[in-house]
Short mmCIF file of N, CA and C in Angstrom, two decimals:
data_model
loop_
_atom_site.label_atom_id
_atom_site.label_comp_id
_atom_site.label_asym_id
_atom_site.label_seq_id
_atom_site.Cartn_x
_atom_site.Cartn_y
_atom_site.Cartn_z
N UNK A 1 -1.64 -39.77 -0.30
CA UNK A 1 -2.71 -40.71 0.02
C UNK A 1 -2.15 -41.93 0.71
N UNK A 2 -3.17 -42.91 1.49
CA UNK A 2 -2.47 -43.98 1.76
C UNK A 2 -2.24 -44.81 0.88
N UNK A 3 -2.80 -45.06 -0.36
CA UNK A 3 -2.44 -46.04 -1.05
C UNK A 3 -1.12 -45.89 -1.28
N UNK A 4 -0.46 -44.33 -1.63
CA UNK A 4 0.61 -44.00 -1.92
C UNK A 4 1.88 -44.43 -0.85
N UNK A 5 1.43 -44.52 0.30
CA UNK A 5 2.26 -44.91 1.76
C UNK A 5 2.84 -46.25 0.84
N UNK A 6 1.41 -47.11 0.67
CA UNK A 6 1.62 -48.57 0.71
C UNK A 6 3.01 -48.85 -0.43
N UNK A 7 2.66 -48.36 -1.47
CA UNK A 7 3.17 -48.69 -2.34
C UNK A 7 4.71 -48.09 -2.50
N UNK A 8 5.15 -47.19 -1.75
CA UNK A 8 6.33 -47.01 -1.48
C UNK A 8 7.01 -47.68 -0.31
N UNK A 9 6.04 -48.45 0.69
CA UNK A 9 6.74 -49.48 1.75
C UNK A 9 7.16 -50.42 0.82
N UNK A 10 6.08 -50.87 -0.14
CA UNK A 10 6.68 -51.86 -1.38
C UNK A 10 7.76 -51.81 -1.69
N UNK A 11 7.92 -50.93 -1.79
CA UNK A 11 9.49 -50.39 -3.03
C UNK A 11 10.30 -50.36 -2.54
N UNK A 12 10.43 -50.19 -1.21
CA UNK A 12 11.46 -50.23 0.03
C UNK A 12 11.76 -51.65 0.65
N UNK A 13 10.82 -52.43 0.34
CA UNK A 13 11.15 -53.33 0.80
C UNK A 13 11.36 -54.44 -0.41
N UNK A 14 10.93 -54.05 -1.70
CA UNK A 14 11.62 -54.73 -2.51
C UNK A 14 12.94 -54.85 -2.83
N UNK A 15 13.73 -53.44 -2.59
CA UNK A 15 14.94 -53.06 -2.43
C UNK A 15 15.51 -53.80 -1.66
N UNK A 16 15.43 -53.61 -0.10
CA UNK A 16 15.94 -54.44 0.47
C UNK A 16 16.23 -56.05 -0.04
N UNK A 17 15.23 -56.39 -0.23
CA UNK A 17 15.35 -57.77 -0.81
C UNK A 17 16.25 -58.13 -1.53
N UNK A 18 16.34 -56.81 -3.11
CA UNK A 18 17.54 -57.23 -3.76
C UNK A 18 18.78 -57.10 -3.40
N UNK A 19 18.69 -56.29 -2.50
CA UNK A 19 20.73 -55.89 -1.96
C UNK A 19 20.64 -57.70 -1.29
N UNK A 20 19.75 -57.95 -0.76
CA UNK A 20 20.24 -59.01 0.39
C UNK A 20 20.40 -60.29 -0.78
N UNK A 21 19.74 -60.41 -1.64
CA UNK A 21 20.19 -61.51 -2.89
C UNK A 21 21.57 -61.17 -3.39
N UNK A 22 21.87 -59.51 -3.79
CA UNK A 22 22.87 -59.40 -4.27
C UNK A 22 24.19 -59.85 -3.58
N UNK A 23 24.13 -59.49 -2.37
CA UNK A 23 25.31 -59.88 -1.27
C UNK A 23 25.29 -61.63 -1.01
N UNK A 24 24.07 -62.35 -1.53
CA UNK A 24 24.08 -63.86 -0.70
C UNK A 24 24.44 -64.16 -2.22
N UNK A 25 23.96 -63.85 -3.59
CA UNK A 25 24.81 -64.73 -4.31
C UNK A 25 26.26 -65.34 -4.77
N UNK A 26 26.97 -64.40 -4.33
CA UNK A 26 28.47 -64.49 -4.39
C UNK A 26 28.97 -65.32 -3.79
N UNK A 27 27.89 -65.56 -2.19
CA UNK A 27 28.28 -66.53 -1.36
C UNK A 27 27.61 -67.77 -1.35
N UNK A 28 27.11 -68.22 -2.18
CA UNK A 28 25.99 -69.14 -2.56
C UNK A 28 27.34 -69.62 -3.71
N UNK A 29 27.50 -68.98 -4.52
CA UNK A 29 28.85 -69.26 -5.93
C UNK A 29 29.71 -69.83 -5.16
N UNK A 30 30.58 -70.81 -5.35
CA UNK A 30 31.68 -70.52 -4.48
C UNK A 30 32.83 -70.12 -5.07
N UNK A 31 32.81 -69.73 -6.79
CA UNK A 31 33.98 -69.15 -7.31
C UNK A 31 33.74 -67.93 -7.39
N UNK A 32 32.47 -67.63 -7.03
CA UNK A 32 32.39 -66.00 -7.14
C UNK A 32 32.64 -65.68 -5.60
N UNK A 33 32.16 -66.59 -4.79
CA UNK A 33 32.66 -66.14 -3.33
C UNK A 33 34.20 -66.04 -3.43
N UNK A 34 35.35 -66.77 -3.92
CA UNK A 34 36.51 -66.38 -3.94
C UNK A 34 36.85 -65.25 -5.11
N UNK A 35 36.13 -64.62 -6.01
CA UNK A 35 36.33 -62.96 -6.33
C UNK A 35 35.67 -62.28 -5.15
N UNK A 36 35.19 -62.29 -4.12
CA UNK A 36 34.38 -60.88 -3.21
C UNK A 36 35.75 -61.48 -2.48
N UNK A 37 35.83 -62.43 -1.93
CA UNK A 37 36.87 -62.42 -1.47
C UNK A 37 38.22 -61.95 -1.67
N UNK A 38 38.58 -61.91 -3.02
CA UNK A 38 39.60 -61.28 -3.25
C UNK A 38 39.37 -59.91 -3.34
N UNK A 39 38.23 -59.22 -3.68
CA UNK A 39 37.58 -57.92 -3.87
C UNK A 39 37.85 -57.29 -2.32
N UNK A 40 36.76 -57.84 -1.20
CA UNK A 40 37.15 -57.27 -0.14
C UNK A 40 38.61 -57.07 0.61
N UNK A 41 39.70 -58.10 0.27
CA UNK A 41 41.00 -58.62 1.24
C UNK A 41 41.65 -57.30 0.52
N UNK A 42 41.15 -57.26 -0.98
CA UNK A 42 41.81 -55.63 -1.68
C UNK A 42 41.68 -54.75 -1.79
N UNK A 43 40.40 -54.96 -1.58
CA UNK A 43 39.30 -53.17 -1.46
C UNK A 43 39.43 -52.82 -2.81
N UNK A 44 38.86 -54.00 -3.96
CA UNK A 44 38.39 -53.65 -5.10
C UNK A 44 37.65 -54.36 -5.46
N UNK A 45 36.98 -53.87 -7.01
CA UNK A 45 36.17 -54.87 -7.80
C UNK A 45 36.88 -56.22 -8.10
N UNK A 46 36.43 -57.25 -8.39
CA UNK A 46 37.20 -57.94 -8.82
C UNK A 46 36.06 -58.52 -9.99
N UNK A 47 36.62 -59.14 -11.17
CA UNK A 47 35.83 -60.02 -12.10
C UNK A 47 36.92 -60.97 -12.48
N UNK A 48 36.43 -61.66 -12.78
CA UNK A 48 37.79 -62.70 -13.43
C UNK A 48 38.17 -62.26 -14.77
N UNK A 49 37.78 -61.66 -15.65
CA UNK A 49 38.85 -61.08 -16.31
C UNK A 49 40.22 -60.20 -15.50
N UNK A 50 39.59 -59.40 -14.39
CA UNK A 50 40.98 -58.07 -13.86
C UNK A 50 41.83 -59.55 -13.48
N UNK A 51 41.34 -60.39 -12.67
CA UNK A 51 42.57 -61.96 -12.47
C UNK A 51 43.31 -62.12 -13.01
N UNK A 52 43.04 -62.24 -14.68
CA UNK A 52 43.97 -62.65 -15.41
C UNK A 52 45.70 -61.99 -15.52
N UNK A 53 45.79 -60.65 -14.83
CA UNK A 53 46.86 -60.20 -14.32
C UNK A 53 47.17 -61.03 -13.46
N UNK A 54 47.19 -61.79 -12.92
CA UNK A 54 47.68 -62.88 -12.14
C UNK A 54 48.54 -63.92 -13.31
N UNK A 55 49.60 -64.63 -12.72
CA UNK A 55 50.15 -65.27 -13.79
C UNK A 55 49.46 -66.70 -13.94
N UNK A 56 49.31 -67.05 -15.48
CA UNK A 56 49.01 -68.34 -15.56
C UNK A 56 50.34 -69.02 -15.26
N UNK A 57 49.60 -70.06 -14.90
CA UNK A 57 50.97 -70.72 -14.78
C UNK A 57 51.85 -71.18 -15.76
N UNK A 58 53.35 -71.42 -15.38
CA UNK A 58 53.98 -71.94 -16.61
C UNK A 58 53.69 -73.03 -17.19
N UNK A 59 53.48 -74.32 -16.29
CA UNK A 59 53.26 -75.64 -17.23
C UNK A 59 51.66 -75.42 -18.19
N UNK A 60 50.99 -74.48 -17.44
CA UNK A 60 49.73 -74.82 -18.24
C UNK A 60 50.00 -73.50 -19.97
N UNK A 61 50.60 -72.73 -20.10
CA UNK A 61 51.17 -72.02 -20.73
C UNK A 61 51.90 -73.04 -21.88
N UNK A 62 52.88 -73.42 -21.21
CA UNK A 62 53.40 -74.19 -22.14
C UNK A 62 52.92 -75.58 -22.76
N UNK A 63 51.53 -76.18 -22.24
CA UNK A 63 50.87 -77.33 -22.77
C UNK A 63 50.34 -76.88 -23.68
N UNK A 64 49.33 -75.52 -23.46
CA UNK A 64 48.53 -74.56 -24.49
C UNK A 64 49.56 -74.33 -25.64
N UNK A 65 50.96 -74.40 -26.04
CA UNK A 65 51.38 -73.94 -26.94
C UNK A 65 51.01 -75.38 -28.26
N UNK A 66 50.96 -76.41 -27.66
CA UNK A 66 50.40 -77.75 -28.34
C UNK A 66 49.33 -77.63 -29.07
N UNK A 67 48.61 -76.91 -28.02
CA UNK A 67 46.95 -76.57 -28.67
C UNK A 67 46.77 -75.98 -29.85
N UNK A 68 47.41 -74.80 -29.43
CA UNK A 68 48.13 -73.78 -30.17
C UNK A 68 48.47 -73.95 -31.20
N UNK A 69 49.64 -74.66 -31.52
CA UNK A 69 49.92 -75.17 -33.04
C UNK A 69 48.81 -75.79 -33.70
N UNK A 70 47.92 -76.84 -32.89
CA UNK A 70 46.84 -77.37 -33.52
C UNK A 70 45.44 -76.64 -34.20
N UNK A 71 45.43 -75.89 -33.22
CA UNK A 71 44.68 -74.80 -34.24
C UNK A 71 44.83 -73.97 -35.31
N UNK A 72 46.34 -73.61 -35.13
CA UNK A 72 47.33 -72.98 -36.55
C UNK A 72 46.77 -73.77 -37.19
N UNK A 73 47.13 -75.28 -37.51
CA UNK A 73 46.95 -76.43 -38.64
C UNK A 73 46.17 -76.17 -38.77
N UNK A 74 44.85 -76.26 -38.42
CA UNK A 74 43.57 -76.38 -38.72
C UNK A 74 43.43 -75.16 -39.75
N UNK A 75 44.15 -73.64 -39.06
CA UNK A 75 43.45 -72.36 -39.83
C UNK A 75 44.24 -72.64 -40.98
N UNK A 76 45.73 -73.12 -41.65
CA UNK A 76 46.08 -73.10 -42.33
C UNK A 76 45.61 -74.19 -43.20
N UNK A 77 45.23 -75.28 -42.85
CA UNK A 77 44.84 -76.28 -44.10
C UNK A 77 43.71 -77.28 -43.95
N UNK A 78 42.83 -76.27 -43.18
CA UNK A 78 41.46 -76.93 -42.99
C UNK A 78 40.75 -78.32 -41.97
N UNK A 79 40.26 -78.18 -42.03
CA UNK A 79 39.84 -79.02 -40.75
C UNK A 79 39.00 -80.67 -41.15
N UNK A 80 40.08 -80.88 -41.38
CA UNK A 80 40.01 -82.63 -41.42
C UNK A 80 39.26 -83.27 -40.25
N UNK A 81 38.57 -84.21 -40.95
CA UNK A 81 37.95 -85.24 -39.74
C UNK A 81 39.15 -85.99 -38.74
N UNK A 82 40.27 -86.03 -38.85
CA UNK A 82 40.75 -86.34 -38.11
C UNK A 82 41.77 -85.36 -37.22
N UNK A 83 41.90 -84.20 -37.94
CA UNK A 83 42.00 -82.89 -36.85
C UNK A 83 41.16 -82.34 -35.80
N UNK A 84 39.83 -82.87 -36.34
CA UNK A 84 38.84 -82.32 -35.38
C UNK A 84 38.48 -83.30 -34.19
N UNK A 85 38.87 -84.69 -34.68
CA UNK A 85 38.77 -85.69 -33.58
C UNK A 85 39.83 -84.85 -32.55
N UNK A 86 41.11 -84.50 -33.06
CA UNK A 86 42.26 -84.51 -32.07
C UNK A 86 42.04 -83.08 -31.27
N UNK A 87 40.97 -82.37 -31.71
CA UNK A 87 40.86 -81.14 -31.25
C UNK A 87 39.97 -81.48 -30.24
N UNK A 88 38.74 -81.81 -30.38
CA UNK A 88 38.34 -82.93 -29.65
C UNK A 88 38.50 -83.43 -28.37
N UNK A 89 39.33 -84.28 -28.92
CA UNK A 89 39.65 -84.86 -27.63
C UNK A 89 40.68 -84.11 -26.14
N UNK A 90 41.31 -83.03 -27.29
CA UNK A 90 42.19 -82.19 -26.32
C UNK A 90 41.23 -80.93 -25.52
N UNK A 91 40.29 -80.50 -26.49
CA UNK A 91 38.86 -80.16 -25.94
C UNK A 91 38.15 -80.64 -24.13
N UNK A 92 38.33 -81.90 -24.63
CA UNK A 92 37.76 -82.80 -23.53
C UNK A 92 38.49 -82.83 -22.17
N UNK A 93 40.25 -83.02 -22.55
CA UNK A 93 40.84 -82.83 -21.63
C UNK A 93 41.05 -81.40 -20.87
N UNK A 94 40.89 -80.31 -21.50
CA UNK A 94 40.54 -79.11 -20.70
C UNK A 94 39.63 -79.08 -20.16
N UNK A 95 38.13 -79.39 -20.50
CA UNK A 95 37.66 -79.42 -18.86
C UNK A 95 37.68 -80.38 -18.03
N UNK A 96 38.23 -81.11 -18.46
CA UNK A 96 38.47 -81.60 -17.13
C UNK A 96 39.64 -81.13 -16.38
N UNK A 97 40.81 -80.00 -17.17
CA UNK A 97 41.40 -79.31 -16.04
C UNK A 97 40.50 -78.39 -15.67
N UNK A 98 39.31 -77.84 -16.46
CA UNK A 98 38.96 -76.79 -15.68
C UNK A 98 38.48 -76.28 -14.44
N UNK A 99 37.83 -77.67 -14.68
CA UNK A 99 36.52 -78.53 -14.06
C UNK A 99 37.83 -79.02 -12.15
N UNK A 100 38.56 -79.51 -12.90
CA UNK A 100 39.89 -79.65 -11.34
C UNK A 100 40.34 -78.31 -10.90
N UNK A 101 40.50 -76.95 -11.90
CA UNK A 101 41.36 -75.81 -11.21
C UNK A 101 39.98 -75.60 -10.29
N UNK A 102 38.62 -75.63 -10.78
CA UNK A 102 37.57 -75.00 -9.82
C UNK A 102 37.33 -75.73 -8.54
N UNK A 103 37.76 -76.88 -8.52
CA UNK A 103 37.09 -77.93 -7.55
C UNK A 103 38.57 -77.55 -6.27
N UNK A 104 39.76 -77.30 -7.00
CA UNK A 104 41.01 -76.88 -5.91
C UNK A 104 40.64 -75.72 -5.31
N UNK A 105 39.83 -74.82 -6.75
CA UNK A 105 39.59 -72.89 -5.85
C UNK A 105 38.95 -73.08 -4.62
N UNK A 106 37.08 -74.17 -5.04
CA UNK A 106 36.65 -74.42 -3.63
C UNK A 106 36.84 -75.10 -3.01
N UNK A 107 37.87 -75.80 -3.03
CA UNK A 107 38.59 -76.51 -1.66
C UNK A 107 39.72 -75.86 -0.78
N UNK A 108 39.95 -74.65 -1.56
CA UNK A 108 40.59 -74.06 -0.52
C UNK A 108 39.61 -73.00 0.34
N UNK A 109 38.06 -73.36 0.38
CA UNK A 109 37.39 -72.53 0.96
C UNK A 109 37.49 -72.65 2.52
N UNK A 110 37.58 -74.35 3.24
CA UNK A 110 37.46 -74.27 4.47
C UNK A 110 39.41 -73.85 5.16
N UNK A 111 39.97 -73.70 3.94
CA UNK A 111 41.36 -73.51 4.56
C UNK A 111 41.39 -71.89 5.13
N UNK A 112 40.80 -71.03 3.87
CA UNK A 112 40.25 -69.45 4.08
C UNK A 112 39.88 -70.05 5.67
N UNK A 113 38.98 -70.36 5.72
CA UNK A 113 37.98 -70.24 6.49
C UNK A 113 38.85 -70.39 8.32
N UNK A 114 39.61 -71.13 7.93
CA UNK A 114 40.61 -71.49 9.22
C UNK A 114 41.27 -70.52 9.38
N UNK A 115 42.15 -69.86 8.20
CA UNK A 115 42.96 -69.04 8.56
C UNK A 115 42.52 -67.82 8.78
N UNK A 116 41.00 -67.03 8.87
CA UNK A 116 40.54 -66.32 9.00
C UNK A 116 40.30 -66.31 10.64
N UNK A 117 39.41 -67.23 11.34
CA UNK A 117 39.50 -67.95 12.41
C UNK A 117 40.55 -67.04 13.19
N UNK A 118 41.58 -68.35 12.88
CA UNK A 118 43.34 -68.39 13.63
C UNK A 118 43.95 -66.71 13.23
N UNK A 119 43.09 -65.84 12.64
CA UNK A 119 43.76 -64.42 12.52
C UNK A 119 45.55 -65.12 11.78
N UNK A 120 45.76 -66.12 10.93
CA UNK A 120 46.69 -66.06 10.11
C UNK A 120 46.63 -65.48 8.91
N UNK A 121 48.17 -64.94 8.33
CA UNK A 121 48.34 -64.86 7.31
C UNK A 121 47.82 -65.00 5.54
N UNK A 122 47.21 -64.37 5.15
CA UNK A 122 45.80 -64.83 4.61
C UNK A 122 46.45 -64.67 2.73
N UNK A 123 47.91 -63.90 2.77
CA UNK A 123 48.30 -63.85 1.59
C UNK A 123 48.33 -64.90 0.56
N UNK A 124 49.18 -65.79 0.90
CA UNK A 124 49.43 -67.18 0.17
C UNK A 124 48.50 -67.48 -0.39
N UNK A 125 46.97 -67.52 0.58
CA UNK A 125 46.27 -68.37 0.01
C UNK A 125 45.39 -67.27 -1.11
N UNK A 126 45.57 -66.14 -1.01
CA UNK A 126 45.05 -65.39 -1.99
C UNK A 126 45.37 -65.37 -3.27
N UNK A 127 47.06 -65.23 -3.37
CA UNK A 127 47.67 -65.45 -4.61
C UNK A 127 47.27 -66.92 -5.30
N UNK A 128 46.71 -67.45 -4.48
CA UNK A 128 46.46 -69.03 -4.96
C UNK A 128 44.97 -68.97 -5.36
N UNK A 129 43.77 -68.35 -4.55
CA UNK A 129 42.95 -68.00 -5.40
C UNK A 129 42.70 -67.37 -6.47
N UNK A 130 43.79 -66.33 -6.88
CA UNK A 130 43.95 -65.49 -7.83
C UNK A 130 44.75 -66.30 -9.04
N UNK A 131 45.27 -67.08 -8.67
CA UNK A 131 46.39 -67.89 -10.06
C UNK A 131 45.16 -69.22 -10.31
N UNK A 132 44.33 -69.22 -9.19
CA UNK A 132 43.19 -70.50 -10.38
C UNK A 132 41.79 -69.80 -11.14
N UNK A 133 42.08 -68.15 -10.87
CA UNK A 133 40.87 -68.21 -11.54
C UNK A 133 41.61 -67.59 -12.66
N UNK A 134 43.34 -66.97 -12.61
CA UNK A 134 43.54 -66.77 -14.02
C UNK A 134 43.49 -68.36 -14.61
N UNK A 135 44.11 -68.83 -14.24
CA UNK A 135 43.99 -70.33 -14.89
C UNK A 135 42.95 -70.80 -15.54
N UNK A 136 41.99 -70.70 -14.74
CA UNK A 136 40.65 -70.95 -15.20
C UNK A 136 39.90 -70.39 -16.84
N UNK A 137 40.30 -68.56 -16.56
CA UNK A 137 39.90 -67.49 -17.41
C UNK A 137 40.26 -68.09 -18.78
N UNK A 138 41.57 -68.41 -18.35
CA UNK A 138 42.96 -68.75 -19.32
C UNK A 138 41.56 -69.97 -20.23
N UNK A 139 41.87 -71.39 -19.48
CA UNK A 139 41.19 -72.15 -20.07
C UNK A 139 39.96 -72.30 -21.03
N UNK A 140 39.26 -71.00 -20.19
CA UNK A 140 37.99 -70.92 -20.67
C UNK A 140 37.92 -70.13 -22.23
N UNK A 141 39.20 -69.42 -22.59
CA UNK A 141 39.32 -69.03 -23.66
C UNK A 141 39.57 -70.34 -24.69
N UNK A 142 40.31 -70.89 -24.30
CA UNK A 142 41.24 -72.06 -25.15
C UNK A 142 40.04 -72.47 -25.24
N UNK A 143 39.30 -73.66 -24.49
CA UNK A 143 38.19 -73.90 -24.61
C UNK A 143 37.29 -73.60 -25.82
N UNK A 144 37.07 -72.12 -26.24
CA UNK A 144 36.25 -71.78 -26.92
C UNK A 144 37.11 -71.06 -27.70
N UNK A 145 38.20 -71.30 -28.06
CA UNK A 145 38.71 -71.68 -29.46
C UNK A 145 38.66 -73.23 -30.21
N UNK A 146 38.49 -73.88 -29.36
CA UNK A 146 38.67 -74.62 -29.75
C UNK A 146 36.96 -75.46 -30.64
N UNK A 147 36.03 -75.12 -29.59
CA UNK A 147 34.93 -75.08 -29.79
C UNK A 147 34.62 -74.22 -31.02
N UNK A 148 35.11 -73.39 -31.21
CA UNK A 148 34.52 -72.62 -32.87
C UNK A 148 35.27 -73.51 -33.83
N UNK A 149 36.70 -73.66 -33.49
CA UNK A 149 37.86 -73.96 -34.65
C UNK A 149 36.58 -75.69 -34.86
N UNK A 150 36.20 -76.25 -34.13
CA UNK A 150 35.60 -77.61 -34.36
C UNK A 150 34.21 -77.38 -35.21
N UNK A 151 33.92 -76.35 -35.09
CA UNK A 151 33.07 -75.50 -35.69
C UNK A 151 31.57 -75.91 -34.95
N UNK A 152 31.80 -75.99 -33.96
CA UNK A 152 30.58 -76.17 -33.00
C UNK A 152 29.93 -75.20 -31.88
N UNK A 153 29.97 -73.78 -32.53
CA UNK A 153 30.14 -72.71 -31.92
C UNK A 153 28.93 -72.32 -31.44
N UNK A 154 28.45 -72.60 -30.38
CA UNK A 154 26.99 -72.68 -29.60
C UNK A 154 26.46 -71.29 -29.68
N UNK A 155 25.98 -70.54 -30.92
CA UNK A 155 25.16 -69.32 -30.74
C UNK A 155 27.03 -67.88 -30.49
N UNK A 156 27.94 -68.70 -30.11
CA UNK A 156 28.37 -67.51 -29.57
C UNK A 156 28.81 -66.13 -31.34
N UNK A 157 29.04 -65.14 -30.83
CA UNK A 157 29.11 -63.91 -31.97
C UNK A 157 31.04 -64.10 -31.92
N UNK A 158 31.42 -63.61 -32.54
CA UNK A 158 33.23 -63.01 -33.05
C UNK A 158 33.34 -62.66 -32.47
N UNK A 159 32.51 -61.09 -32.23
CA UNK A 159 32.84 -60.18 -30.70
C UNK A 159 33.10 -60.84 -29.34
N UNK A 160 32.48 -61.73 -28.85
CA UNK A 160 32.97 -62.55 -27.92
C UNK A 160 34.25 -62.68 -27.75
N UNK A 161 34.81 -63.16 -28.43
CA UNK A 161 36.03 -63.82 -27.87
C UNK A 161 37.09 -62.25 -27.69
N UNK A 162 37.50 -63.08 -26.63
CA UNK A 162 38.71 -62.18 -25.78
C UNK A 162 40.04 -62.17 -25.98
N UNK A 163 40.48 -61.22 -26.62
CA UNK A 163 41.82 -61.60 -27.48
C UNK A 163 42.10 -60.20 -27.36
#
């Protein structure tokens, strides 16, 4: 019937619609535009978990071991009002690295963007997108240890966390 025409131009063209959202959000993100980016330059999926095979870096590795102990304390002898200030406040100072590794990922967008251009060498700057979003991944765990250990655990489940 024709109604039947109509309603499958619908469907066809609703489709369309979503591939064309699906392809513009990544590029609308600009940290998800640097996973398609790393996805396409590799000819794979990328999520920021597979990143985390990328190395964190050493200094931020070895600041986290600070953290680290501080949360030991906490699991071993409870969480004092003044442990939780210090958790806290070290809390605070991760995002604001996080909040800086993301603001470096998209600032290296118009550098991509040149060296794509100029047909240069496009490695360097990949490994460099790839070491801030392990960085990032990295953080975003600590982060939300730290956020439960304070016991301010916004809705999230156990299963969550990535360990």
């Amino acid at each position: 019937s024709h109604q039947g025409g109509g309603a499958e131009d619908h469907a066809r063209a609703l489709e369309a619609s979503a591939l064309v959202n699906r392809a513009y959000r990544p590029l609308r993100d600009p940290v998800r535009r640097v996973e398609y980016l790393i996805a396409l330059e590799e000819g794979r999926e990328v999520r920021e978990e597979t990143t985390a095979k990328a190395k964190v870096p050493m200094d931020l590795l070895a600041e986290m071991l600070e953290v680290q102990e501080a949360l030991e304390e906490v699991k071993s002898s409870g969480l004092t009002e003044e442990a939780a200030e210090k958790l806290r406040a070290e809390r605070q100072r991760l995002q604001e690295r996080y909040q800086a590794e993301e603001d470096a990922l998209i600032g290296l967008g118009p550098e991509w963007d040149a060296a794509v251009d100029a047909g240069k060498e496009r490695k360097p700057l990949l490994e460099r997108f790839k070491q801030g979003l392990a960085a990032r991944a990295y953080l975003r765990t600590v982060i939300d240890d730290l956020t439960q250990a304070v016991g301010e655990d916004e809705g999230r489940h156990v299963s969550h966390r990535r360990h």
